[in-house]
Short mmCIF file of C-alpha atoms and ligand atoms in Angstrom, two decimals:
data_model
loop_
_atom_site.label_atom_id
_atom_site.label_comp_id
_atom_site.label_asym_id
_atom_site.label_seq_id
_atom_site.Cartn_x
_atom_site.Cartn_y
_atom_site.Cartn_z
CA UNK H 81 75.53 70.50 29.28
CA UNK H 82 73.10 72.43 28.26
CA UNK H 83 72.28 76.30 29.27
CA UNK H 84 68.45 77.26 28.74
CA UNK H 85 68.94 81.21 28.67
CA UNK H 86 68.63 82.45 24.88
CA UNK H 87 70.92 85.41 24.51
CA UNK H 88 70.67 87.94 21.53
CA UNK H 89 74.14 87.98 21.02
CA UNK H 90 77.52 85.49 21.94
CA UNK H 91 80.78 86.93 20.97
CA UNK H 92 83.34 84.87 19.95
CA UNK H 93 86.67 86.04 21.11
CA UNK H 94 87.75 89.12 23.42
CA UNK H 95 90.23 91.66 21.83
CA UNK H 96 89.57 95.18 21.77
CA UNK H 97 86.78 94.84 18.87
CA UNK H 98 84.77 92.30 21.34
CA UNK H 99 85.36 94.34 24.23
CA UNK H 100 84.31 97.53 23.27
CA UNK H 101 81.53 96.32 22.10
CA UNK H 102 80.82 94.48 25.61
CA UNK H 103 81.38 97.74 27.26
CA UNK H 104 78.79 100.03 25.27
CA UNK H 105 76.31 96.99 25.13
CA UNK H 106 76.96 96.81 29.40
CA UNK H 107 74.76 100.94 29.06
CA UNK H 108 72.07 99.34 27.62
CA UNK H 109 69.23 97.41 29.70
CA UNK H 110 67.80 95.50 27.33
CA UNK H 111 70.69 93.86 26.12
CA UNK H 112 71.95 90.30 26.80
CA UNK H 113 75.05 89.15 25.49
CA UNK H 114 77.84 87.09 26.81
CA UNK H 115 81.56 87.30 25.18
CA UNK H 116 83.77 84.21 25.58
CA UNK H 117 87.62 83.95 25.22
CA UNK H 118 90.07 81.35 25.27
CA UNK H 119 92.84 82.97 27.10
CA UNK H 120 92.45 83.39 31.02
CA UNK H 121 92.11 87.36 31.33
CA UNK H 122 92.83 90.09 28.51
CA UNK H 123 95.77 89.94 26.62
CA UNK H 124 96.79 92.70 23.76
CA UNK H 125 99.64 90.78 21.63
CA UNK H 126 101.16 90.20 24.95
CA UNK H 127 104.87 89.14 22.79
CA UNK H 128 104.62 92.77 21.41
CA UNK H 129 104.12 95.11 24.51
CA UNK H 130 107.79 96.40 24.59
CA UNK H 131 108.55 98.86 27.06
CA UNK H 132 108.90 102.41 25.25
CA UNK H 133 106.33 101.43 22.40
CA UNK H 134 102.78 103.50 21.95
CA UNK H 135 99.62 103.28 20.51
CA UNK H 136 99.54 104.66 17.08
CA UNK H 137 95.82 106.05 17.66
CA UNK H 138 95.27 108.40 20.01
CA UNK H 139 94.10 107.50 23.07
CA UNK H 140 90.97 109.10 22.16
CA UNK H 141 90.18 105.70 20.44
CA UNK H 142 89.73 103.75 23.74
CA UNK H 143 86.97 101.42 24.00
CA UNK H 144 84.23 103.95 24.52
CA UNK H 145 85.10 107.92 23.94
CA UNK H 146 84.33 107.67 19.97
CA UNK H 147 81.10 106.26 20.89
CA UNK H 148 80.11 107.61 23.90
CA UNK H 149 82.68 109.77 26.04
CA UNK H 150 80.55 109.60 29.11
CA UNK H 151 80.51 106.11 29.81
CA UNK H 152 82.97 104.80 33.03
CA UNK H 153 84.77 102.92 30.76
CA UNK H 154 86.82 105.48 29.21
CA UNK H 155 90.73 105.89 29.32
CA UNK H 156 90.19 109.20 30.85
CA UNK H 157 88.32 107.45 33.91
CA UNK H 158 90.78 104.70 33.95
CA UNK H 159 93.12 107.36 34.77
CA UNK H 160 91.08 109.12 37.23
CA UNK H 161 90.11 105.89 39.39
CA UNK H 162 93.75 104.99 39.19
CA UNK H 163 94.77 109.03 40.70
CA UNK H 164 97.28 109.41 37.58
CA UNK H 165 95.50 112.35 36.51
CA UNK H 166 98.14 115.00 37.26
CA UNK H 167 100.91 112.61 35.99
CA UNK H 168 98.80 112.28 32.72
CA UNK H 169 98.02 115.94 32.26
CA UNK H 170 101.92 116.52 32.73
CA UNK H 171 102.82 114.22 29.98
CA UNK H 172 100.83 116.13 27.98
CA UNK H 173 100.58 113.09 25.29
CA UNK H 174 97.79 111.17 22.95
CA UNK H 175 100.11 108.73 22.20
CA UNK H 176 99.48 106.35 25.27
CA UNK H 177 102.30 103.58 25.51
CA UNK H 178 101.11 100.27 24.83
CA UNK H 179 101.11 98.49 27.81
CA UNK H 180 99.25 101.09 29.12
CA UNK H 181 96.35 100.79 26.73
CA UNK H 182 96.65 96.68 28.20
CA UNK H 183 96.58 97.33 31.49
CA UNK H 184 93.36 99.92 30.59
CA UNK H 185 91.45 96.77 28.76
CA UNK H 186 92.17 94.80 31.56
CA UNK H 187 90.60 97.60 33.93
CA UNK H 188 87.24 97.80 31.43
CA UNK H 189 87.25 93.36 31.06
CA UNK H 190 87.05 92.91 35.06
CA UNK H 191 83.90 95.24 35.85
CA UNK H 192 82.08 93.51 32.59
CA UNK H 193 79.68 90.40 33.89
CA UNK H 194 79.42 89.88 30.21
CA UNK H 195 82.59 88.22 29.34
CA UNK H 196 84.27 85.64 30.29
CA UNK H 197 87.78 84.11 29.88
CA UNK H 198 89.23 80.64 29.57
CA UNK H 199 86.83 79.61 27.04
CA UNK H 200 87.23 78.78 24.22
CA UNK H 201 84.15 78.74 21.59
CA UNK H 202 84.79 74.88 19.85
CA UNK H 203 81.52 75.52 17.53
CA UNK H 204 78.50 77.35 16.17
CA UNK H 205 75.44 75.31 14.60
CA UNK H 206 72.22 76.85 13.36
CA UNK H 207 69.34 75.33 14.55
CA UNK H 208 65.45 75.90 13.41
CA UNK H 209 62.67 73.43 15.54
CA UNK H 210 59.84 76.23 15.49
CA UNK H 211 62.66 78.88 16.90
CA UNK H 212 65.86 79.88 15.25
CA UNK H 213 69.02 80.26 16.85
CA UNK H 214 72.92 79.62 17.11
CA UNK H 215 73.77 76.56 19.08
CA UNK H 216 77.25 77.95 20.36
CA UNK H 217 79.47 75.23 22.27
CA UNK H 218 82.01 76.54 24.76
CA UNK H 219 84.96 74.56 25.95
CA UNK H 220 85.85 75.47 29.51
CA UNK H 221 89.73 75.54 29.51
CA UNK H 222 89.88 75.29 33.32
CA UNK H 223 87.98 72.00 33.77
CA UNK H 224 87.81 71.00 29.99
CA UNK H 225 83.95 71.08 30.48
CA UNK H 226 82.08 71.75 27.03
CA UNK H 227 78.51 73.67 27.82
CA UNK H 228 76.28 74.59 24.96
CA UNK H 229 74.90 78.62 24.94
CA UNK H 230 71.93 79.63 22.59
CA UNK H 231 71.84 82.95 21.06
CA UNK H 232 69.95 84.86 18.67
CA UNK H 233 72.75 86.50 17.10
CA UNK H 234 76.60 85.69 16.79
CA UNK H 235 79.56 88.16 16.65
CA UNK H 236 82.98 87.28 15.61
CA UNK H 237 85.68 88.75 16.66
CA UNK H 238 88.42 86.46 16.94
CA UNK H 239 90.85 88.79 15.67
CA UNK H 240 94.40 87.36 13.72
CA UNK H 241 97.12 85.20 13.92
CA UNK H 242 100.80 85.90 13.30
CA UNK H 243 101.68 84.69 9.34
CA UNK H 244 105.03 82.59 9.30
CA UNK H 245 106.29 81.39 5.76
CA UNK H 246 106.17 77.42 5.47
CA UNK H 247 109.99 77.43 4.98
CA UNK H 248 110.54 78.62 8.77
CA UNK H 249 108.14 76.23 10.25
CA UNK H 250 108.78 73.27 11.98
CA UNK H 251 112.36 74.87 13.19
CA UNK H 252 113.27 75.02 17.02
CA UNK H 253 110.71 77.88 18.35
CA UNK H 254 113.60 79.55 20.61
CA UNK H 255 115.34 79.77 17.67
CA UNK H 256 113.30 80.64 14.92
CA UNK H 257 110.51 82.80 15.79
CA UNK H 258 107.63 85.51 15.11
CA UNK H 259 107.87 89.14 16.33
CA UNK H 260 104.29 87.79 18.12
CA UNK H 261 106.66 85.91 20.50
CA UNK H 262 109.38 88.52 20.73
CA UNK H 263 109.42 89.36 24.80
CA UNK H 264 109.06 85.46 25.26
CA UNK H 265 112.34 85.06 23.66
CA UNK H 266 113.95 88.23 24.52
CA UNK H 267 116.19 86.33 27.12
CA UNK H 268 117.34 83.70 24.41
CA UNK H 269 118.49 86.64 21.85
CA UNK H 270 120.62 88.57 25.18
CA UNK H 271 122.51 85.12 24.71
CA UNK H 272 123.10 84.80 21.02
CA UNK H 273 125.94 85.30 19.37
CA UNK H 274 124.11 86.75 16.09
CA UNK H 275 120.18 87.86 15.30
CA UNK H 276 118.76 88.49 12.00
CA UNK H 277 115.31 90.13 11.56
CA UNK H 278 113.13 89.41 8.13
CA UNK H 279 110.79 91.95 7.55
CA UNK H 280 109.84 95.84 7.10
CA UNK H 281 106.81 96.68 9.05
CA UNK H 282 106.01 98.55 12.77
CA UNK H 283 106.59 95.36 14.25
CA UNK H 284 110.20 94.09 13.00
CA UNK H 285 111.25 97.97 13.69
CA UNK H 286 110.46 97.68 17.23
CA UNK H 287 112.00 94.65 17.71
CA UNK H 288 115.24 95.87 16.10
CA UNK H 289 115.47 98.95 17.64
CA UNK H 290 115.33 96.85 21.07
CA UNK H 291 117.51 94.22 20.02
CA UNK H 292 119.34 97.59 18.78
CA UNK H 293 119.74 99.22 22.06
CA UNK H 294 121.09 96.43 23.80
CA UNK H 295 123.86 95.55 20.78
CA UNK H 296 126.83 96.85 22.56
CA UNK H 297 126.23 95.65 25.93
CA UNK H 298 125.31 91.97 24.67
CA UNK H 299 127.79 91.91 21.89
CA UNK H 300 125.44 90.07 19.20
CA UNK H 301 126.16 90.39 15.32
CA UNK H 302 122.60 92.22 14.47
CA UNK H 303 121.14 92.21 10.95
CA UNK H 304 117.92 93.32 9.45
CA UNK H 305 116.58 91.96 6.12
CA UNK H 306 113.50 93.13 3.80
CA UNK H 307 112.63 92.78 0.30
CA UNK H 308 111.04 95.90 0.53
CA UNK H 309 113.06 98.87 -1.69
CA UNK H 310 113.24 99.99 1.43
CA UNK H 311 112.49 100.97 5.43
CA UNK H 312 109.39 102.82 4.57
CA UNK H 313 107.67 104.99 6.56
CA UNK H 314 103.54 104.60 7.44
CA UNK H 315 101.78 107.23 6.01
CA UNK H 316 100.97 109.45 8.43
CA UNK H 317 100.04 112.98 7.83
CA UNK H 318 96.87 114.07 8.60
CA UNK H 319 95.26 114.34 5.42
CA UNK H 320 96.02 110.69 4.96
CA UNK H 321 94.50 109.69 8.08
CA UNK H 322 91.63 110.49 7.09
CA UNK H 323 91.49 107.26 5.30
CA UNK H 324 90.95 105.84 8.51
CA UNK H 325 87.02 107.50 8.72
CA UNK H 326 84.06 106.44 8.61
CA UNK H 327 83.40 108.91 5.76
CA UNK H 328 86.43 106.42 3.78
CA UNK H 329 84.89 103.20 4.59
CA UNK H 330 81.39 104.00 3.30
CA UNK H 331 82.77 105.23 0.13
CA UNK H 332 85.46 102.61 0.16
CA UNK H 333 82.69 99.61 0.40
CA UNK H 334 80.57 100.84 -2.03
CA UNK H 335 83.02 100.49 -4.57
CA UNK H 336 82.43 97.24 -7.31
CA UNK H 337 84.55 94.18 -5.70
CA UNK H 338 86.86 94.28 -8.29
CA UNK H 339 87.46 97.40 -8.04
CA UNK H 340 88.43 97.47 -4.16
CA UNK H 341 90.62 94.07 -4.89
CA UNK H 342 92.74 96.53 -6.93
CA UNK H 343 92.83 99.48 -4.58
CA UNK H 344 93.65 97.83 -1.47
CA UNK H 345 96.86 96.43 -2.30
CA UNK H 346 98.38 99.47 -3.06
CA UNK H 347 97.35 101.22 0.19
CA UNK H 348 99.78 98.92 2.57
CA UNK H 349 101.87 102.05 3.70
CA UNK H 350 98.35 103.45 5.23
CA UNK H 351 98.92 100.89 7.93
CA UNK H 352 102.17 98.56 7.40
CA UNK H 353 104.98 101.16 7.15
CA UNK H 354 107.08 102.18 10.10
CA UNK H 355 106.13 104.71 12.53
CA UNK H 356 108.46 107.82 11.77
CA UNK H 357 109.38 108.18 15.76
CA UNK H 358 110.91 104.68 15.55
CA UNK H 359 112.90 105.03 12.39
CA UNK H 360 114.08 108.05 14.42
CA UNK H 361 115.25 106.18 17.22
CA UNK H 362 116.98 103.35 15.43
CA UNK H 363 118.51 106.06 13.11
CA UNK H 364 119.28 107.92 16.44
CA UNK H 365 121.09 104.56 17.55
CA UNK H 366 122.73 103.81 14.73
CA UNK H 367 124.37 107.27 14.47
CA UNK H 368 125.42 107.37 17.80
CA UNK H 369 127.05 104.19 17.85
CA UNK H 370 129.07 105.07 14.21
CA UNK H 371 130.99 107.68 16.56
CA UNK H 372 134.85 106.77 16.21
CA UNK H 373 133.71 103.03 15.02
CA UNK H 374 135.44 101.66 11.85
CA UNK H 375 132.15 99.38 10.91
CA UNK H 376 129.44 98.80 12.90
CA UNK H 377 128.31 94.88 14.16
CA UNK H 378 125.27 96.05 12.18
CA UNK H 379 123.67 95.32 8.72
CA UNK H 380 120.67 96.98 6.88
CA UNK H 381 119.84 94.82 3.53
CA UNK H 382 116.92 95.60 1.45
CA UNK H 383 115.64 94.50 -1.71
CA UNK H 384 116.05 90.83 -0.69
CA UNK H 385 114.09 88.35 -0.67
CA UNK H 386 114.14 84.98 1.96
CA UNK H 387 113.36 81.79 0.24
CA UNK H 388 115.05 79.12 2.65
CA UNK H 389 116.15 78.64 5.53
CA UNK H 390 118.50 75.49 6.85
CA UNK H 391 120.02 74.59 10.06
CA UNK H 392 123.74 74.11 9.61
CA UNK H 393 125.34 71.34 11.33
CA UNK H 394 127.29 74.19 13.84
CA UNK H 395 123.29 74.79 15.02
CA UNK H 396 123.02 78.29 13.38
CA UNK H 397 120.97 79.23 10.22
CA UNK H 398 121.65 79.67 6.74
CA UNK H 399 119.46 81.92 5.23
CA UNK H 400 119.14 82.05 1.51
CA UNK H 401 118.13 84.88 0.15
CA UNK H 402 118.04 86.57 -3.68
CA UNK H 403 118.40 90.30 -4.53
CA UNK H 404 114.53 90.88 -6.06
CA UNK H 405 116.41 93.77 -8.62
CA UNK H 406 119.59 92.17 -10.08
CA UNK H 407 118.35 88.64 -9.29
CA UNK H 408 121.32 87.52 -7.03
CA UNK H 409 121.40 84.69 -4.83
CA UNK H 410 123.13 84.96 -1.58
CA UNK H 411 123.35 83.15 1.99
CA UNK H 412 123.41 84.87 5.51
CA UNK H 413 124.06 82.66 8.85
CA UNK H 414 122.53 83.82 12.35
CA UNK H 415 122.02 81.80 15.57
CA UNK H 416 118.06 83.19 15.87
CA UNK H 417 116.12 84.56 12.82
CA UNK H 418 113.04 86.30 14.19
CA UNK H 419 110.03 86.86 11.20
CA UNK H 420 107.94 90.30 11.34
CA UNK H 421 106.32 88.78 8.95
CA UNK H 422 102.68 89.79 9.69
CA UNK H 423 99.34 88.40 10.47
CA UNK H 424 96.45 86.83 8.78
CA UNK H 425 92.70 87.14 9.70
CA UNK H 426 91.61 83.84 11.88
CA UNK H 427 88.52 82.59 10.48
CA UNK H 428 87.27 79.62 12.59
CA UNK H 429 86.69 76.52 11.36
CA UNK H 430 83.31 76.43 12.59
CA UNK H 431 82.66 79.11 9.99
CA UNK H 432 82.51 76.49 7.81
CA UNK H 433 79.55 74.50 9.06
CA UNK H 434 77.58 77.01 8.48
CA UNK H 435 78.89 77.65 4.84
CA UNK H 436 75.44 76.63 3.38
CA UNK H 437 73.73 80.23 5.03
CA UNK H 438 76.68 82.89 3.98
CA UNK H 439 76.94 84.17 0.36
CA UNK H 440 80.55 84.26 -0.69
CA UNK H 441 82.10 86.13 -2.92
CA UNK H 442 84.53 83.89 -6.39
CA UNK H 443 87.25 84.25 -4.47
CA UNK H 444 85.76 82.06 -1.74
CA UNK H 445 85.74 84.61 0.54
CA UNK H 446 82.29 85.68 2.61
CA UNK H 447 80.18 88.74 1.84
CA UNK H 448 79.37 90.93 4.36
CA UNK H 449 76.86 94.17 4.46
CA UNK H 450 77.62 97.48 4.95
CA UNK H 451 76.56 97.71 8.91
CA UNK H 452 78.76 94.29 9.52
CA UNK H 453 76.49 91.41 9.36
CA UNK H 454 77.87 88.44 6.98
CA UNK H 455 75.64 88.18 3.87
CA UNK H 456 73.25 85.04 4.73
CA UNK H 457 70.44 83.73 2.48
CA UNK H 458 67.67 84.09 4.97
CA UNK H 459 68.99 86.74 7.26
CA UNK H 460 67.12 85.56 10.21
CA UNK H 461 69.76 85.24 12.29
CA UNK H 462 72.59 87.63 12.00
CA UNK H 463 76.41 87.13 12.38
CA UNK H 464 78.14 89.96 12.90
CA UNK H 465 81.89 90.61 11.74
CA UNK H 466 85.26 92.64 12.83
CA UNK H 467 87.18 90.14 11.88
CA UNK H 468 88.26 89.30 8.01
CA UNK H 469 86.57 92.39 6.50
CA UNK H 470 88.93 94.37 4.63
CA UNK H 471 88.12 92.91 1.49
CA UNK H 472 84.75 94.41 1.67
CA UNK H 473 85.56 97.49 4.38
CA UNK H 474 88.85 98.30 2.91
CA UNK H 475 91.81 99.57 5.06
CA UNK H 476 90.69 100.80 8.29
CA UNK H 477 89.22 97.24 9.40
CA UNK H 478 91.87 96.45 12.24
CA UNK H 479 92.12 100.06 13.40
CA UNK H 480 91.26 100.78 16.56
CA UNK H 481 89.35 104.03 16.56
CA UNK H 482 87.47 103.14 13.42
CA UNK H 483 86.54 99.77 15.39
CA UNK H 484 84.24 102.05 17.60
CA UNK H 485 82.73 103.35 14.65
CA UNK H 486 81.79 99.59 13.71
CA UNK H 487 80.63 99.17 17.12
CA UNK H 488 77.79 102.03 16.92
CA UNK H 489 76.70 100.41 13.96
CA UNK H 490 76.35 97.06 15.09
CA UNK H 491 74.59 97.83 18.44
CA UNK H 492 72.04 100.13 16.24
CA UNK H 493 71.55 97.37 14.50
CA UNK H 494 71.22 94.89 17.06
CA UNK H 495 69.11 96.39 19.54
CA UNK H 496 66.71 97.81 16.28
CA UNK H 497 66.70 101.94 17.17
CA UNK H 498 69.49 104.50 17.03
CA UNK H 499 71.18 104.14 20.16
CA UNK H 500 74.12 106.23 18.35
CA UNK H 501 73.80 109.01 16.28
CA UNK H 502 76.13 108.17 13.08
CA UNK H 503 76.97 111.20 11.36
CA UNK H 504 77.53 111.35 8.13
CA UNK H 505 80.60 113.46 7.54
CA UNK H 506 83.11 113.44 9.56
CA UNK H 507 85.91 114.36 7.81
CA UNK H 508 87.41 117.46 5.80
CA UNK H 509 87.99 115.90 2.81
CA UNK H 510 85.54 114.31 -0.12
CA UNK H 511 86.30 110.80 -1.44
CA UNK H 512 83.35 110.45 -3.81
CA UNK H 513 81.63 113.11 -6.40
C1 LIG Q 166 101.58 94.25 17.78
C2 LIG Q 166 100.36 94.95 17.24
C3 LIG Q 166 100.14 96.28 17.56
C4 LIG Q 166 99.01 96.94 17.06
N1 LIG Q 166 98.85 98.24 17.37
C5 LIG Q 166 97.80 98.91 16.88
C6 LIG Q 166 97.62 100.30 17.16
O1 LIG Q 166 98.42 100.91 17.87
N2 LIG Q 166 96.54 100.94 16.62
C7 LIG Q 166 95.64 100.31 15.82
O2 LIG Q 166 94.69 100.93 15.34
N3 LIG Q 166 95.77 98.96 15.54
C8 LIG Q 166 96.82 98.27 16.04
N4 LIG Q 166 96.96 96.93 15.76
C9 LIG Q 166 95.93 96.28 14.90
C10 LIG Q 166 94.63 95.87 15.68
O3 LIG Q 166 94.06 96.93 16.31
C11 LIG Q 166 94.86 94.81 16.69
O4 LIG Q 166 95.30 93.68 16.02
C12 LIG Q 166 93.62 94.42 17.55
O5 LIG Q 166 94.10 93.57 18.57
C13 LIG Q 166 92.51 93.74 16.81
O6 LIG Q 166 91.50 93.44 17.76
P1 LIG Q 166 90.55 92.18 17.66
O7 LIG Q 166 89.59 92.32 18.79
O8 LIG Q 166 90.04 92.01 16.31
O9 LIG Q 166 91.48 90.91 17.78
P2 LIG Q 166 92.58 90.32 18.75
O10 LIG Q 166 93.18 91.35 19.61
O11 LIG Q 166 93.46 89.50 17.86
O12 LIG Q 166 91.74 89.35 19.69
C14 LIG Q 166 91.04 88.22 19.21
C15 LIG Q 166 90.82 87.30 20.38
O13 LIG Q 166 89.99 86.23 19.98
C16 LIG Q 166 90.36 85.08 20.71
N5 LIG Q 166 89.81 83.90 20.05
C17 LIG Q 166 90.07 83.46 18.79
N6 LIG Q 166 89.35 82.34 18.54
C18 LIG Q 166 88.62 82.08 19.65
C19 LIG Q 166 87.68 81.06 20.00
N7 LIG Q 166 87.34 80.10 19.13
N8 LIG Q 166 87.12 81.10 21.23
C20 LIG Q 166 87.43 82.09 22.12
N9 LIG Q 166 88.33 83.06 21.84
C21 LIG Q 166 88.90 83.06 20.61
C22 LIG Q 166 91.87 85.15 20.71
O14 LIG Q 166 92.43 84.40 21.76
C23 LIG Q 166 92.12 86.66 20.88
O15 LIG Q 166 92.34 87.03 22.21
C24 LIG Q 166 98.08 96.25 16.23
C25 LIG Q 166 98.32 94.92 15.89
C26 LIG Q 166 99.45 94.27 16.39
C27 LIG Q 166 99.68 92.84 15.99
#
């Protein structure tokens, strides 16, 4: 079925990037775009919102504040229309616990007429018959009714998708499983007799410091494996922040390509170490637990790498692993192996039927401008990009504050006249000469 509005933009997919872009487009009048996404209502990483964990921005970096901190979609009025203002100011905190900052996103995705959930976008076509426009078809998950929407402009933000290693696919989900699915499965591990964790990040912390906390009561064998040197800690003093600026990105992007492929690599503990509060509390855990214990029903391995996994024929897992210094090989057996094993941008398929208008880069990947369109070789319609950028944006791409930033941009852009006043330092240190 066919819709005969033209909008000037359709977002594809409705995470924090999409919606905080929904929000500040929902001040201006002469906008008219319309946000689709697949599941039925907001979800942040709904497998990840433990009880006890926080945002690591502060909650400054809500949908709106960076932007604009009048606008009625701000934390701060979240809290006021929900009379927690006295509780907040008492907790005296930035550091907003995560299911918080869900429960806020829902708040902001109800009052927006602009998006909608429980569809999912199935393709994108460019078409030119005098006009030219996206063709964007919508499956309705409800009623499985496709609809086609036309739009002069196309955003994605379809966010990313947890990476498992080939070897542990295919295995019984329950058993072997991503952090992504963690609360899901949270019952099953209360059960097991033994739990192993592969990985070194934010994510594989929290979910051994839970698993942690409930050791004694449950009685499970608990292990935690990495090939990392070691349990590193995310960078996170406040001169190092500061990578996480707009002042960073623009010098960051205008960097030669080769250049940035080398840099980025070598920033990972900018955003993939461990929150020092969390090593805390496992440390915490693990001290208090040592107290007049001969060993602990506990194991810390680094330097070791996974490279198979089997079912034995008792049901548990061997795990093979080899020691990435001396070159070892040894096995480990657990009942449920859970992988923190990170995620990897989603680029839709449809991406790919429009290959013929984006530039890409030699290493196949697309090129995208400095104010987040995709490079295209007529540029007459514009797709705009949060998603799969850090090649060309650098480290602060999936960062929530910075995503504001991008935001401003793109609705400057968009809408043709400076809607946002971009400043251009912002910071107290200088990255370039
Ligand atoms: C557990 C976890 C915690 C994090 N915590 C922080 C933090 O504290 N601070 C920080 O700065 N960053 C954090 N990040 C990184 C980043 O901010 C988040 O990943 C953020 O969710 C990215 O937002 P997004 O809008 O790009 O994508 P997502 O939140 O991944 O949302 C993308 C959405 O697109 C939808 N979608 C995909 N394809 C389609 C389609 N074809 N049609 C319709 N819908 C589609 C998906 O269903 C999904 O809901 C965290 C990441 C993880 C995994």
């Amino acid at each position: 079925m066919r819709q005969d509005s033209m909008y000037d933009l359709i977002g594809v997919g409705i995470g924090p990037f999409n919606l905080s872009l929904a929000a500040l487009l929902d001040d201006q009048p002469e906008a008219n775009p319309l946000f689709f996404e697949q599941k039925g209502k907001f979800e942040w990483h709904p497998g990840m919102l433990i009880e006890g964990t926080k945002l690591q921005v502060p909650f400054l970096a809500d949908l709106v504040t960076m932007a604009d901190p009048t606008s009625k979609y701000s934390f701060l009025n979240y809290i006021h229309e929900h009379e927690r203002m006295y509780q907040f100011y008492f907790l005296q905190r930035l550091d907003i616990p995560r299911r918080e900052y869900n429960d806020y996103c829902q708040w902001v995705s109800r009052q927006l007429e602009s998006c909608r959930f429980g569809h999912r976008v199935t393709d994108l076509r460019r078409i030119e018959d005098g006009e030219s426009y996206f063709e964007v078809e919508v499956r309705d998950l409800e009623n499985n009714e496709t609809k086609v929407y036309h739009a002069k402009n196309v955003i994605l933000g379809t966010g990313s998708v947890p990476a498992m290693p080939k070897s542990f696919q295919g295995l019984p989900e329950e058993d072997v499983f991503h952090t992504a699915e963690f609360l899901r499965y949270q019952d099953r591990c209360r059960k097991a007799e033994s739990i192993t964790v592969v990985g070194s990040g934010q994510s594989a912390a929290e979910a051994f410091r839970e698993l942690l906390k409930e050791q004694r009561e449950h009685g499970y064998r608990l292990d935690w494996i990495t090939r990392s040197s070691g349990f590193d800690s995310m960078e996170e003093s406040k001169l190092s922040l500061e990578h996480f600026s707009p002042d960073y990105v623009n010098y960051f992007y205008q960097l030669p390509q080769e250049k940035k492929d080398e840099i980025f690599p070598t920033q990972g503990l900018y955003y993939k170490g461990i929150s020092n509060h969390t090593v805390t509390d496992i440390y915490n855990l693990l001290y208090e637990y040592s107290v007049g214990e001969e060993e602990l029903n506990v194991g810390l391995q680094v330097l070791s790498e996974v490279k198979g996994i089997e079912q034995n024929p008792e049901g548990d897992y061997r795990i093979t692993c080899r020691h990435v210094e001396t070159d070892e090989t040894f096995t480990h057996d657990s009942e449920i192996v859970i992988t923190a094993t990170g995620y990897q941008p989603l680029v839709p398929d449809f991406v790919e039927s429009l290959a013929d208008m984006i530039e890409w880069d030699d290493k196949g990947r697309y090129k995208v401008e400095g104010d987040y369109r995709l490079k295209t070789v007529d540029q007459r319609n514009q797709i705009y990009v949060h998603s799969g950028i850090s090649h060309t944006h650098g480290v602060g791409s999936t960062n929530l504050g910075l995503a504001i930033h991008r935001n401003k941009v793109i609705v400057n852009h968009l809408l043709g006249r400076n809607v946002y006043h971009i400043p251009e330092k912002n910071i107290f240190q200088k990255f370039h000469v």
